[in-house]
Amino acid sequence: MKAGALASVAGAACLGLAMPALAAPMALLDRNGTRVAVEPYAPNIVRVTIALDPELAEAAPGEGPNAAPDAAGWNHSAGTDGDIFASSALSLTVDAKPWPKAPSQMERYFAPSLPPVSLSIRDGQGELLTKMTGWDMAPVTVNGEKTFKVGATFEAVSGEHYYGLGQNQEGTLDLKGRQIDCSHSYDAPAGETVCVPFLVTTKANGKLWGIVWDNPARTLVWPGLHSTTRFQSQVGERVSFFVITGKTSDELYAGYAKLTGATPLPPKAGFGLIQSKARYESQQELLGIANGYRQRGYPLDVMVLDWFYWTRMGQLDIDRTYYPDPKGMNDTLKSMGMRSIISVWPRFERESRYFDMLAGKGWFLKDKDGKPVDGLPMRFDRAGALIDSTNPEARAWFWGKVRDNILSQGFDWLWLDETEPDLIPDGYFYSIGSGDRYHNLFPLVHTSGAAEGSARDRPGMRNMILSRAAYLGSQRTGSLFWSSDVKSTWEALHRQIPTGLNFTASGLAYWGSDIGGWQWPSGPKAEHPVLVDPAGATAMAPDYPDYPELFVRWFQYSVFTPTLRIHGQRPATAIWEYGTAAEPILADYLRLRYTLMPYIYSLGRHTYETGAPFMRALFMDFPNDPKAATLGDEYMFGPAFLVAPVTEQGQTRKSVYLPAGTAWYDYWTNQRFEGGQSVDVDASISRIPLFVKAGSIVPMGAAVKSTAEQQAIESIRVYPGADSHFTLYDDDGTTNAYRKSDGRKAELVWNQAAGTLTSKSKLPTGQSVSGLVRVIGAGTAGQEAGQ
C-alpha cells in the first residue's frame, strides 16, 4: 500500500479521534479492476467506497464519522444484473459490468480511463432515490504531492431540492443548480463559508435522503445542475460516501447523529442572552455592563471577554493592567447569576513566550521547509503562527495551558475563534500531511481537544464552546456556531435566515449570528422612513440613523434562533445603547426569550436524544407542500412556532406563507388561519410575524433574572386543532448528569376531542398542570411580547 495513497487513513490514526474500527466491509466487489466496498452502518445507512487499490477501498472512513460498521438486518445477493445489498430501510444495487468490448476509434480518444462503476439507491419501499452514474480520478500535483481530483456523479430528476453542505451566505435556501465551494473561507464574498459535506435531497413526492461525502479536502458540489449532482474533491485517491435515508427528516438526522456523534445538551445558560462586544476595554467596563442589566431588571446569563485581553497574542495570559482580578470578576458575575466565556485564539506571535518551544517541537502549521507559517499573505492580519491541532500532543498542550492560565481564573467556557482556520492551510503542511488534503479538518480537531480536555479535567461541568467553523461531527464537541464577522447591513440580515437553515440542515443544531452584525455599523442611506427614532443611541455614528431599527429586527429574529448573542465591533452593544425608542422593544423580546425558556430547553433535550435540529427549514416538517420547499425567509422554531423575520428597512406589513395540512394561529392576535395560503399580517416595529401551529403545546415560564434561577411554569398554552403531546424537560442546567438520566420530565398530552391537557406526573418544577392550562381561542386575548 502506498503511503501517499493512505494519507487520510494514517492521518486518522494519529489524530487520536474516535475513529471507527477497521473491519472488513460486507463485500468487496471487483468491477474490471475498480474495487467497490459496501459497508452498512445501520438499516438506513450504508457506505460505498470506490478505488483502484483494494486496500484503499477497504480502509476506514476519514475523520468525522465515528460510528462502527453494523451489518445487522442487511443481506447480500448477487445476480446477472449486479450485487444487491438490502435492509428494511434501504437497498443498494452495484451494477454488473461485463468485460468491455474493444473501443471504437472515437472511444479511443474519449472513453474514460477508469473501469466504470454505476449503482442505484432505493428506499425501503423500493422507490429509486438516485443512481450513481460514474466516478472519476484525474491526476494532479497539489502542494508537491502527486495525487488526484476525485469525484462521483449522481442522477438528479425534476422536482428535487437540495439543502445543507454547511454554511453558505449567498442568500438562497435551495442549492439546486448552483456551484457550492464546500470549503472554509473567511473571505468568501457573501460572508464566511463553512464546509459540512452533508447534502440533503428532497424529491417531488416528499421523500428525502442524504449523502455524507467523506473527504476533508476542498470539495466542489453541483447539486441538481443539468440533471446531475456531482461532487469533486481536489485531493484524494478514492471515492467514499455514505447514504442515509429516513421516512421523516427526524429519522434522517438520527442517522447523521448515529454516524457522526450525538449533539450534547448545552448548559442552560447557553440558551439565555450572551452579551459580548468586540472588546471590553477593562474589567470595570465588563462588570459595568453586567450591572447595567441587573439594575434595569433585564435578564442576562453570560458575559463574554473577547480578544486583546492578553499582553501578546500567544501569551495565553490576561493583562492585569486592565483586568487586575479576573478571578474576582468572575466571582462577582456568578454572585449575580451570570457565567462567562473567554475568547482564545490558536495563533502565537513570534515574540510570545511559547513560540520557540512550539516551533522546536514542530507544533505549528509549516511551509515546505518545515518553518512555521507566520501571518497571512492578505488583509492586515499578519501576526502569528497557527498551532497544529491535528497533532494530538499539540492540542493536549494547548488545552493544558488554557486550563491552567485562563480557565483557572474562573471563566466557565471557551470561545475558540479562528477555527476555519484563518491562516489558510493550502500550500502548507500539518503534522498529518498536506494542508490541501485536510483543508476542512481543523475546526473538528481543534474543538475536540478542548472538549476532551474539559471532559477529563472538569467532568462535573457541562462543556460549551463557541466556534466559528465546523466539519462532519463537530456537533459532538459541544460547540455553538455562528455566521462569523458579517456586515451590519439589512442585506446581511436578510442572508442570515437561509444561511442558518442550511447550516442546521447539515445536522448541526446550534447556530446563531452576531446580533446587529460584527463589522462597524455602516450601510447605505435608508430608503424608507426610519421606524426607530435613533435619539440617545450610542451604538453607531450619527450617519447611520436606521441602525437601531436594523438591530431591533435582528434581535427579534435572534430570539427565535438556537443561541441569542449580541456582539459587534461598535462603540456600545448592550440593549439600552440603541436609543430610548429601541430599548423597550428589545426588553420585551428579551423577556419573551426567557418566557419561552421551558419550551426552548426542552427542544435542546430532544435534539440530544434524536439529533434533530429545532431551527428547521419548512421542508423538514412539510415535505409534501411544494411551496414550502424553497422558502428561505421563514422557518419552524421547534414544533410550534412559524417565524417570518422582517429583513427590509421600513417594512410594516409582510406576506407570510402558512404551510398546508394544518391550521395556524397568529401569536399576537390569536386569529386562526387555514394552512396552504399566504396571509398579509402586521409587521410594525414591535412585531415579528409569528404563528403557532394548531395542536401545539407551549409551556411559558415565569420572569427570571437568568437561568441560574429556578423558573416556575406560569402557564401552558394549548393551540387547539389536533391531538398532540410535548415532553417538558428540566435538569440542573450545569452538570453532565443529564447524560446518565432522563432528568425531570413530564409528558403533556392534549386530547382534541375531550378538550383536555393531562400529564401523568407533576411538572419538572413540582407544579401540577391544574390551573396552568390556557386554551387559545377559548376567550383569550392577544398576547404581547413578554406577557
mmCIF file of C-alpha atoms in Angstrom, residues 147-476:
data_model
loop_
_atom_site.group_PDB
_atom_site.id
_atom_site.type_symbol
_atom_site.label_atom_id
_atom_site.label_comp_id
_atom_site.label_asym_id
_atom_site.label_seq_id
_atom_site.Cartn_x
_atom_site.Cartn_y
_atom_site.Cartn_z
ATOM 1 C CA THR A 147 -2.487 12.837 -6.127
ATOM 2 C CA PHE A 148 -5.884 13.058 -7.839
ATOM 3 C CA LYS A 149 -9.043 15.050 -8.068
ATOM 4 C CA VAL A 150 -11.748 12.524 -7.203
ATOM 5 C CA GLY A 151 -15.480 12.680 -7.663
ATOM 6 C CA ALA A 152 -18.761 10.998 -8.407
ATOM 7 C CA THR A 153 -21.870 11.874 -10.416
ATOM 8 C CA PHE A 154 -25.471 11.093 -9.449
ATOM 9 C CA GLU A 155 -28.680 11.402 -11.400
ATOM 10 C CA ALA A 156 -30.994 14.252 -10.403
ATOM 11 C CA VAL A 157 -34.606 14.342 -11.509
ATOM 12 C CA SER A 158 -37.135 17.127 -11.826
ATOM 13 C CA GLY A 159 -38.686 18.304 -8.584
ATOM 14 C CA GLU A 160 -35.706 17.656 -6.334
ATOM 15 C CA HIS A 161 -34.408 20.276 -3.899
ATOM 16 C CA TYR A 162 -31.100 20.392 -2.051
ATOM 17 C CA TYR A 163 -30.017 21.650 1.359
ATOM 18 C CA GLY A 164 -27.107 21.568 3.778
ATOM 19 C CA LEU A 165 -23.370 21.486 2.928
ATOM 20 C CA GLY A 166 -22.631 23.703 5.922
ATOM 21 C CA GLN A 167 -22.671 27.477 5.763
ATOM 22 C CA ASN A 168 -23.056 29.379 2.528
ATOM 23 C CA GLN A 169 -24.172 33.006 2.740
ATOM 24 C CA GLU A 170 -25.272 33.640 -0.834
ATOM 25 C CA GLY A 171 -28.842 34.127 0.359
ATOM 26 C CA THR A 172 -30.734 31.176 -1.161
ATOM 27 C CA LEU A 173 -32.089 28.152 0.673
ATOM 28 C CA ASP A 174 -32.372 25.655 -2.186
ATOM 29 C CA LEU A 175 -28.911 24.826 -3.511
ATOM 30 C CA LYS A 176 -30.233 23.433 -6.789
ATOM 31 C CA GLY A 177 -28.372 24.423 -9.939
ATOM 32 C CA ARG A 178 -25.508 26.174 -8.175
ATOM 33 C CA GLN A 179 -21.831 25.502 -7.644
ATOM 34 C CA ILE A 180 -21.095 25.169 -3.936
ATOM 35 C CA ASP A 181 -17.470 25.534 -2.931
ATOM 36 C CA CYS A 182 -17.520 23.323 0.155
ATOM 37 C CA SER A 183 -14.540 24.764 1.947
ATOM 38 C CA HIS A 184 -13.848 27.000 4.908
ATOM 39 C CA SER A 185 -13.227 30.552 3.761
ATOM 40 C CA TYR A 186 -13.340 33.607 5.997
ATOM 41 C CA ASP A 187 -13.021 35.810 2.897
ATOM 42 C CA ALA A 188 -15.904 34.370 0.864
ATOM 43 C CA PRO A 189 -17.587 37.359 -0.842
ATOM 44 C CA ALA A 190 -21.031 36.949 0.756
ATOM 45 C CA GLY A 191 -19.686 36.021 4.191
ATOM 46 C CA GLU A 192 -17.690 33.175 5.672
ATOM 47 C CA THR A 193 -18.292 29.718 4.207
ATOM 48 C CA VAL A 194 -18.040 26.554 6.284
ATOM 49 C CA CYS A 195 -17.945 23.053 4.831
ATOM 50 C CA VAL A 196 -20.023 20.292 6.383
ATOM 51 C CA PRO A 197 -20.278 17.888 3.420
ATOM 52 C CA PHE A 198 -23.742 16.509 4.156
ATOM 53 C CA LEU A 199 -26.166 17.142 1.281
ATOM 54 C CA VAL A 200 -29.865 16.542 1.941
ATOM 55 C CA THR A 201 -32.179 15.946 -1.022
ATOM 56 C CA THR A 202 -35.981 16.041 -1.111
ATOM 57 C CA LYS A 203 -37.914 14.569 -4.009
ATOM 58 C CA ALA A 204 -41.145 15.854 -5.522
ATOM 59 C CA ASN A 205 -43.169 13.297 -3.541
ATOM 60 C CA GLY A 206 -41.670 14.358 -0.215
ATOM 61 C CA LYS A 207 -39.153 11.510 0.093
ATOM 62 C CA LEU A 208 -35.783 12.617 1.438
ATOM 63 C CA TRP A 209 -32.308 11.192 1.715
ATOM 64 C CA GLY A 210 -28.767 12.448 2.188
ATOM 65 C CA ILE A 211 -25.163 11.920 1.115
ATOM 66 C CA VAL A 212 -22.286 12.365 3.556
ATOM 67 C CA TRP A 213 -19.206 12.976 1.410
ATOM 68 C CA ASP A 214 -16.177 11.501 3.142
ATOM 69 C CA ASN A 215 -13.259 13.728 2.139
ATOM 70 C CA PRO A 216 -11.872 16.731 4.112
ATOM 71 C CA ALA A 217 -10.258 18.417 1.094
ATOM 72 C CA ARG A 218 -11.858 21.372 -0.617
ATOM 73 C CA THR A 219 -14.822 19.925 -2.499
ATOM 74 C CA LEU A 220 -16.929 21.401 -5.275
ATOM 75 C CA VAL A 221 -20.560 20.300 -5.377
ATOM 76 C CA TRP A 222 -23.071 20.917 -8.160
ATOM 77 C CA PRO A 223 -26.493 19.895 -6.762
ATOM 78 C CA GLY A 224 -29.085 19.216 -9.441
ATOM 79 C CA LEU A 225 -27.205 21.060 -12.177
ATOM 80 C CA HIS A 226 -28.068 19.806 -15.682
ATOM 81 C CA SER A 227 -29.984 16.883 -14.167
ATOM 82 C CA THR A 228 -26.998 15.628 -12.188
ATOM 83 C CA THR A 229 -25.486 16.098 -8.771
ATOM 84 C CA ARG A 230 -21.721 15.968 -8.801
ATOM 85 C CA PHE A 231 -19.054 16.000 -6.083
ATOM 86 C CA GLN A 232 -15.383 16.672 -6.817
ATOM 87 C CA SER A 233 -12.717 16.796 -4.093
ATOM 88 C CA GLN A 234 -9.464 18.487 -5.004
ATOM 89 C CA VAL A 235 -7.263 15.893 -3.264
ATOM 90 C CA GLY A 236 -7.820 12.155 -2.834
ATOM 91 C CA GLU A 237 -7.250 8.653 -4.088
ATOM 92 C CA ARG A 238 -10.684 7.140 -3.630
ATOM 93 C CA VAL A 239 -14.387 7.993 -3.598
ATOM 94 C CA SER A 240 -16.023 7.421 -0.234
ATOM 95 C CA PHE A 241 -19.553 8.441 0.739
ATOM 96 C CA PHE A 242 -22.426 7.438 2.990
ATOM 97 C CA VAL A 243 -26.103 7.325 2.047
ATOM 98 C CA ILE A 244 -28.680 7.996 4.782
ATOM 99 C CA THR A 245 -32.427 7.574 4.350
ATOM 100 C CA GLY A 246 -35.395 8.359 6.556
ATOM 101 C CA LYS A 247 -39.172 8.255 6.367
ATOM 102 C CA THR A 248 -39.095 11.646 8.099
ATOM 103 C CA SER A 249 -36.486 14.345 8.427
ATOM 104 C CA ASP A 250 -36.032 13.371 12.076
ATOM 105 C CA GLU A 251 -35.123 9.824 11.032
ATOM 106 C CA LEU A 252 -32.619 11.247 8.574
ATOM 107 C CA TYR A 253 -30.940 13.374 11.263
ATOM 108 C CA ALA A 254 -30.993 10.495 13.711
ATOM 109 C CA GLY A 255 -28.952 8.652 11.090
ATOM 110 C CA TYR A 256 -26.490 11.527 10.827
ATOM 111 C CA ALA A 257 -26.155 11.575 14.633
ATOM 112 C CA LYS A 258 -25.557 7.823 14.731
ATOM 113 C CA LEU A 259 -22.858 8.164 12.093
ATOM 114 C CA THR A 260 -21.029 11.245 13.413
ATOM 115 C CA GLY A 261 -21.993 11.643 17.067
ATOM 116 C CA ALA A 262 -24.758 12.980 19.295
ATOM 117 C CA THR A 263 -25.291 16.682 19.945
ATOM 118 C CA PRO A 264 -24.665 17.372 23.655
ATOM 119 C CA LEU A 265 -27.174 19.446 25.606
ATOM 120 C CA PRO A 266 -25.576 22.859 26.185
ATOM 121 C CA PRO A 267 -25.608 24.414 29.641
ATOM 122 C CA LYS A 268 -28.938 26.137 30.196
ATOM 123 C CA ALA A 269 -27.113 29.483 30.300
ATOM 124 C CA GLY A 270 -26.224 28.926 26.638
ATOM 125 C CA PHE A 271 -29.908 29.349 25.745
ATOM 126 C CA GLY A 272 -30.127 32.715 27.510
ATOM 127 C CA LEU A 273 -28.721 36.068 26.475
ATOM 128 C CA ILE A 274 -24.981 36.033 25.764
ATOM 129 C CA GLN A 275 -23.669 39.610 25.917
ATOM 130 C CA SER A 276 -20.485 40.408 24.029
ATOM 131 C CA LYS A 277 -18.568 43.195 22.336
ATOM 132 C CA ALA A 278 -15.517 43.224 20.076
ATOM 133 C CA ARG A 279 -13.525 44.333 23.115
ATOM 134 C CA TYR A 280 -14.405 45.319 26.633
ATOM 135 C CA GLU A 281 -11.505 47.602 27.442
ATOM 136 C CA SER A 282 -11.346 46.747 31.129
ATOM 137 C CA GLN A 283 -12.693 44.636 33.931
ATOM 138 C CA GLN A 284 -14.586 47.704 35.103
ATOM 139 C CA GLU A 285 -16.348 48.123 31.754
ATOM 140 C CA LEU A 286 -17.371 44.466 31.583
ATOM 141 C CA LEU A 287 -18.796 44.451 35.105
ATOM 142 C CA GLY A 288 -20.477 47.782 34.403
ATOM 143 C CA ILE A 289 -22.431 46.238 31.549
ATOM 144 C CA ALA A 290 -23.402 43.242 33.699
ATOM 145 C CA ASN A 291 -24.580 45.609 36.436
ATOM 146 C CA GLY A 292 -26.473 47.626 33.847
ATOM 147 C CA TYR A 293 -28.620 44.628 33.012
ATOM 148 C CA ARG A 294 -29.345 43.863 36.645
ATOM 149 C CA GLN A 295 -30.108 47.491 37.555
ATOM 150 C CA ARG A 296 -32.600 47.724 34.707
ATOM 151 C CA GLY A 297 -34.196 44.389 35.535
ATOM 152 C CA TYR A 298 -33.221 42.786 32.216
ATOM 153 C CA PRO A 299 -32.361 39.066 32.177
ATOM 154 C CA LEU A 300 -28.810 38.078 31.221
ATOM 155 C CA ASP A 301 -26.876 34.821 31.524
ATOM 156 C CA VAL A 302 -23.389 35.161 30.050
ATOM 157 C CA MET A 303 -20.779 37.914 29.740
ATOM 158 C CA VAL A 304 -18.086 37.401 27.101
ATOM 159 C CA LEU A 305 -14.495 38.612 27.195
ATOM 160 C CA ASP A 306 -13.333 38.813 23.573
ATOM 161 C CA TRP A 307 -9.845 39.310 22.182
ATOM 162 C CA PHE A 308 -6.925 41.549 23.223
ATOM 163 C CA TYR A 309 -7.329 40.961 26.929
ATOM 164 C CA TRP A 310 -3.866 39.357 26.607
ATOM 165 C CA THR A 311 -0.453 41.026 26.686
ATOM 166 C CA ARG A 312 0.536 39.450 23.354
ATOM 167 C CA MET A 313 -1.185 37.011 21.046
ATOM 168 C CA GLY A 314 0.024 33.598 22.155
ATOM 169 C CA GLN A 315 0.973 34.550 25.692
ATOM 170 C CA LEU A 316 -2.173 32.775 26.868
ATOM 171 C CA ASP A 317 -2.379 35.240 29.712
ATOM 172 C CA ILE A 318 -4.622 38.035 30.983
ATOM 173 C CA ASP A 319 -3.321 41.606 31.056
ATOM 174 C CA ARG A 320 -3.562 42.564 34.731
ATOM 175 C CA THR A 321 -3.311 46.258 33.874
ATOM 176 C CA TYR A 322 -6.857 46.195 32.531
ATOM 177 C CA TYR A 323 -8.100 43.044 34.246
ATOM 178 C CA PRO A 324 -6.410 43.172 37.640
ATOM 179 C CA ASP A 325 -8.537 40.468 39.272
ATOM 180 C CA PRO A 326 -10.156 38.149 36.707
ATOM 181 C CA LYS A 327 -10.983 35.583 39.393
ATOM 182 C CA GLY A 328 -12.753 38.239 41.422
ATOM 183 C CA MET A 329 -14.534 39.480 38.295
ATOM 184 C CA ASN A 330 -15.897 36.005 37.613
ATOM 185 C CA ASP A 331 -16.877 35.525 41.246
ATOM 186 C CA THR A 332 -18.856 38.756 41.002
ATOM 187 C CA LEU A 333 -20.608 37.570 37.845
ATOM 188 C CA LYS A 334 -21.545 34.285 39.499
ATOM 189 C CA SER A 335 -22.946 36.144 42.502
ATOM 190 C CA MET A 336 -25.220 37.934 40.023
ATOM 191 C CA GLY A 337 -26.406 34.664 38.475
ATOM 192 C CA MET A 338 -24.185 35.021 35.411
ATOM 193 C CA ARG A 339 -21.473 32.960 33.776
ATOM 194 C CA SER A 340 -18.564 33.858 31.496
ATOM 195 C CA ILE A 341 -16.977 32.934 28.175
ATOM 196 C CA ILE A 342 -13.471 33.955 27.116
ATOM 197 C CA SER A 343 -12.039 34.040 23.602
ATOM 198 C CA VAL A 344 -8.832 32.086 22.983
ATOM 199 C CA TRP A 345 -7.070 32.211 19.631
ATOM 200 C CA PRO A 346 -4.962 29.429 18.082
ATOM 201 C CA ARG A 347 -2.213 31.827 16.958
ATOM 202 C CA PHE A 348 1.156 32.700 18.501
ATOM 203 C CA GLU A 349 3.257 35.779 17.786
ATOM 204 C CA ARG A 350 6.995 35.239 17.414
ATOM 205 C CA GLU A 351 7.586 37.377 20.490
ATOM 206 C CA SER A 352 5.217 35.328 22.669
ATOM 207 C CA ARG A 353 6.670 33.116 25.343
ATOM 208 C CA TYR A 354 5.691 29.776 23.800
ATOM 209 C CA PHE A 355 6.613 30.405 20.169
ATOM 210 C CA ASP A 356 10.143 28.978 20.206
ATOM 211 C CA MET A 357 9.109 25.874 22.115
ATOM 212 C CA LEU A 358 6.191 25.176 19.786
ATOM 213 C CA ALA A 359 8.334 25.816 16.711
ATOM 214 C CA GLY A 360 11.012 23.493 18.039
ATOM 215 C CA LYS A 361 8.551 20.690 18.528
ATOM 216 C CA GLY A 362 7.088 21.237 15.060
ATOM 217 C CA TRP A 363 3.656 22.042 16.513
ATOM 218 C CA PHE A 364 2.807 24.821 14.067
ATOM 219 C CA LEU A 365 1.396 24.784 10.553
ATOM 220 C CA LYS A 366 4.586 24.638 8.444
ATOM 221 C CA ASP A 367 5.841 25.507 4.985
ATOM 222 C CA LYS A 368 7.627 23.026 2.720
ATOM 223 C CA ASP A 369 10.912 23.711 4.530
ATOM 224 C CA GLY A 370 9.409 22.900 7.917
ATOM 225 C CA LYS A 371 9.301 26.523 9.089
ATOM 226 C CA PRO A 372 6.267 27.970 10.889
ATOM 227 C CA VAL A 373 3.840 29.878 8.685
ATOM 228 C CA ASP A 374 3.714 33.310 10.306
ATOM 229 C CA GLY A 375 0.835 35.622 9.427
ATOM 230 C CA LEU A 376 -1.474 35.963 6.462
ATOM 231 C CA PRO A 377 -0.476 36.820 2.894
ATOM 232 C CA MET A 378 -3.520 39.098 2.655
ATOM 233 C CA ARG A 379 -5.558 41.664 4.602
ATOM 234 C CA PHE A 380 -3.954 43.439 7.560
ATOM 235 C CA ASP A 381 -3.977 40.460 9.914
ATOM 236 C CA ARG A 382 -0.374 39.373 9.632
ATOM 237 C CA ALA A 383 0.834 38.281 13.062
ATOM 238 C CA GLY A 384 1.156 34.790 14.451
ATOM 239 C CA ALA A 385 1.643 31.122 13.648
ATOM 240 C CA LEU A 386 -1.158 28.547 13.857
ATOM 241 C CA ILE A 387 -0.969 25.743 16.379
ATOM 242 C CA ASP A 388 -1.234 22.402 14.614
ATOM 243 C CA SER A 389 -4.253 20.846 16.285
ATOM 244 C CA THR A 390 -4.074 17.823 14.001
ATOM 245 C CA ASN A 391 -1.216 16.774 16.307
ATOM 246 C CA PRO A 392 -2.717 15.212 19.473
ATOM 247 C CA GLU A 393 0.254 16.287 21.594
ATOM 248 C CA ALA A 394 -0.056 19.893 20.428
ATOM 249 C CA ARG A 395 -3.740 20.155 21.154
ATOM 250 C CA ALA A 396 -3.323 18.463 24.539
ATOM 251 C CA TRP A 397 -0.646 21.029 25.390
ATOM 252 C CA PHE A 398 -2.917 23.854 24.207
ATOM 253 C CA TRP A 399 -5.788 22.684 26.398
ATOM 254 C CA GLY A 400 -3.493 22.351 29.403
ATOM 255 C CA LYS A 401 -2.152 25.896 29.104
ATOM 256 C CA VAL A 402 -5.607 27.362 28.538
ATOM 257 C CA ARG A 403 -6.902 25.440 31.552
ATOM 258 C CA ASP A 404 -4.082 26.498 33.848
ATOM 259 C CA ASN A 405 -3.544 30.081 32.659
ATOM 260 C CA ILE A 406 -7.075 31.212 31.825
ATOM 261 C CA LEU A 407 -9.897 28.923 32.920
ATOM 262 C CA SER A 408 -8.308 28.723 36.366
ATOM 263 C CA GLN A 409 -9.345 32.348 36.798
ATOM 264 C CA GLY A 410 -12.993 31.349 36.980
ATOM 265 C CA PHE A 411 -14.023 31.550 33.335
ATOM 266 C CA ASP A 412 -16.672 28.984 32.528
ATOM 267 C CA TRP A 413 -16.405 28.266 28.834
ATOM 268 C CA LEU A 414 -14.202 28.866 25.820
ATOM 269 C CA TRP A 415 -14.712 30.762 22.622
ATOM 270 C CA LEU A 416 -12.320 29.094 20.191
ATOM 271 C CA ASP A 417 -12.081 31.707 17.458
ATOM 272 C CA GLU A 418 -10.463 31.356 14.017
ATOM 273 C CA THR A 419 -11.369 27.697 13.725
ATOM 274 C CA GLU A 420 -11.500 27.802 9.888
ATOM 275 C CA PRO A 421 -8.527 28.399 10.477
ATOM 276 C CA ASP A 422 -7.888 31.988 9.424
ATOM 277 C CA LEU A 423 -4.353 31.003 8.417
ATOM 278 C CA ILE A 424 -5.402 29.108 5.303
ATOM 279 C CA PRO A 425 -3.603 25.722 5.253
ATOM 280 C CA ASP A 426 -3.484 25.331 1.464
ATOM 281 C CA GLY A 427 0.110 25.137 0.264
ATOM 282 C CA TYR A 428 1.344 24.317 3.761
ATOM 283 C CA PHE A 429 1.573 21.246 5.983
ATOM 284 C CA TYR A 430 0.024 19.843 9.136
ATOM 285 C CA SER A 431 1.722 17.054 11.041
ATOM 286 C CA ILE A 432 -0.614 14.563 9.335
ATOM 287 C CA GLY A 433 0.013 15.814 5.818
ATOM 288 C CA SER A 434 -0.790 18.467 3.281
ATOM 289 C CA GLY A 435 -2.992 21.351 4.315
ATOM 290 C CA ASP A 436 -4.770 20.975 0.974
ATOM 291 C CA ARG A 437 -5.626 17.352 1.722
ATOM 292 C CA TYR A 438 -7.019 18.304 5.138
ATOM 293 C CA HIS A 439 -8.349 21.751 4.255
ATOM 294 C CA ASN A 440 -11.650 21.394 6.159
ATOM 295 C CA LEU A 441 -10.492 19.373 9.158
ATOM 296 C CA PHE A 442 -9.137 21.959 11.601
ATOM 297 C CA PRO A 443 -12.377 23.022 13.367
ATOM 298 C CA LEU A 444 -13.154 19.425 14.312
ATOM 299 C CA VAL A 445 -9.761 18.603 15.812
ATOM 300 C CA HIS A 446 -9.259 21.992 17.467
ATOM 301 C CA THR A 447 -12.574 21.950 19.320
ATOM 302 C CA SER A 448 -12.192 18.224 20.046
ATOM 303 C CA GLY A 449 -9.047 18.975 22.047
ATOM 304 C CA ALA A 450 -10.936 21.343 24.324
ATOM 305 C CA ALA A 451 -13.983 19.074 24.568
ATOM 306 C CA GLU A 452 -11.890 16.055 25.509
ATOM 307 C CA GLY A 453 -9.831 18.096 27.973
ATOM 308 C CA SER A 454 -12.916 19.506 29.626
ATOM 309 C CA ALA A 455 -14.500 16.060 29.923
ATOM 310 C CA ARG A 456 -11.346 14.751 31.572
ATOM 311 C CA ASP A 457 -10.449 17.677 33.827
ATOM 312 C CA ARG A 458 -13.888 19.120 34.551
ATOM 313 C CA PRO A 459 -16.118 16.020 34.499
ATOM 314 C CA GLY A 460 -18.840 17.609 36.578
ATOM 315 C CA MET A 461 -19.145 20.695 34.372
ATOM 316 C CA ARG A 462 -21.138 20.735 31.137
ATOM 317 C CA ASN A 463 -18.934 21.825 28.273
ATOM 318 C CA MET A 464 -19.777 24.564 25.765
ATOM 319 C CA ILE A 465 -17.588 26.085 23.034
ATOM 320 C CA LEU A 466 -18.197 28.999 20.690
ATOM 321 C CA SER A 467 -16.708 28.016 17.337
ATOM 322 C CA ARG A 468 -16.557 29.895 14.035
ATOM 323 C CA ALA A 469 -16.398 26.850 11.765
ATOM 324 C CA ALA A 470 -17.379 23.189 11.694
ATOM 325 C CA TYR A 471 -16.891 19.882 9.930
ATOM 326 C CA LEU A 472 -18.611 16.497 9.962
ATOM 327 C CA GLY A 473 -19.090 15.535 13.616
ATOM 328 C CA SER A 474 -18.328 18.955 15.058
ATOM 329 C CA GLN A 475 -21.675 18.861 16.856
ATOM 330 C CA ARG A 476 -20.310 16.231 19.255
#
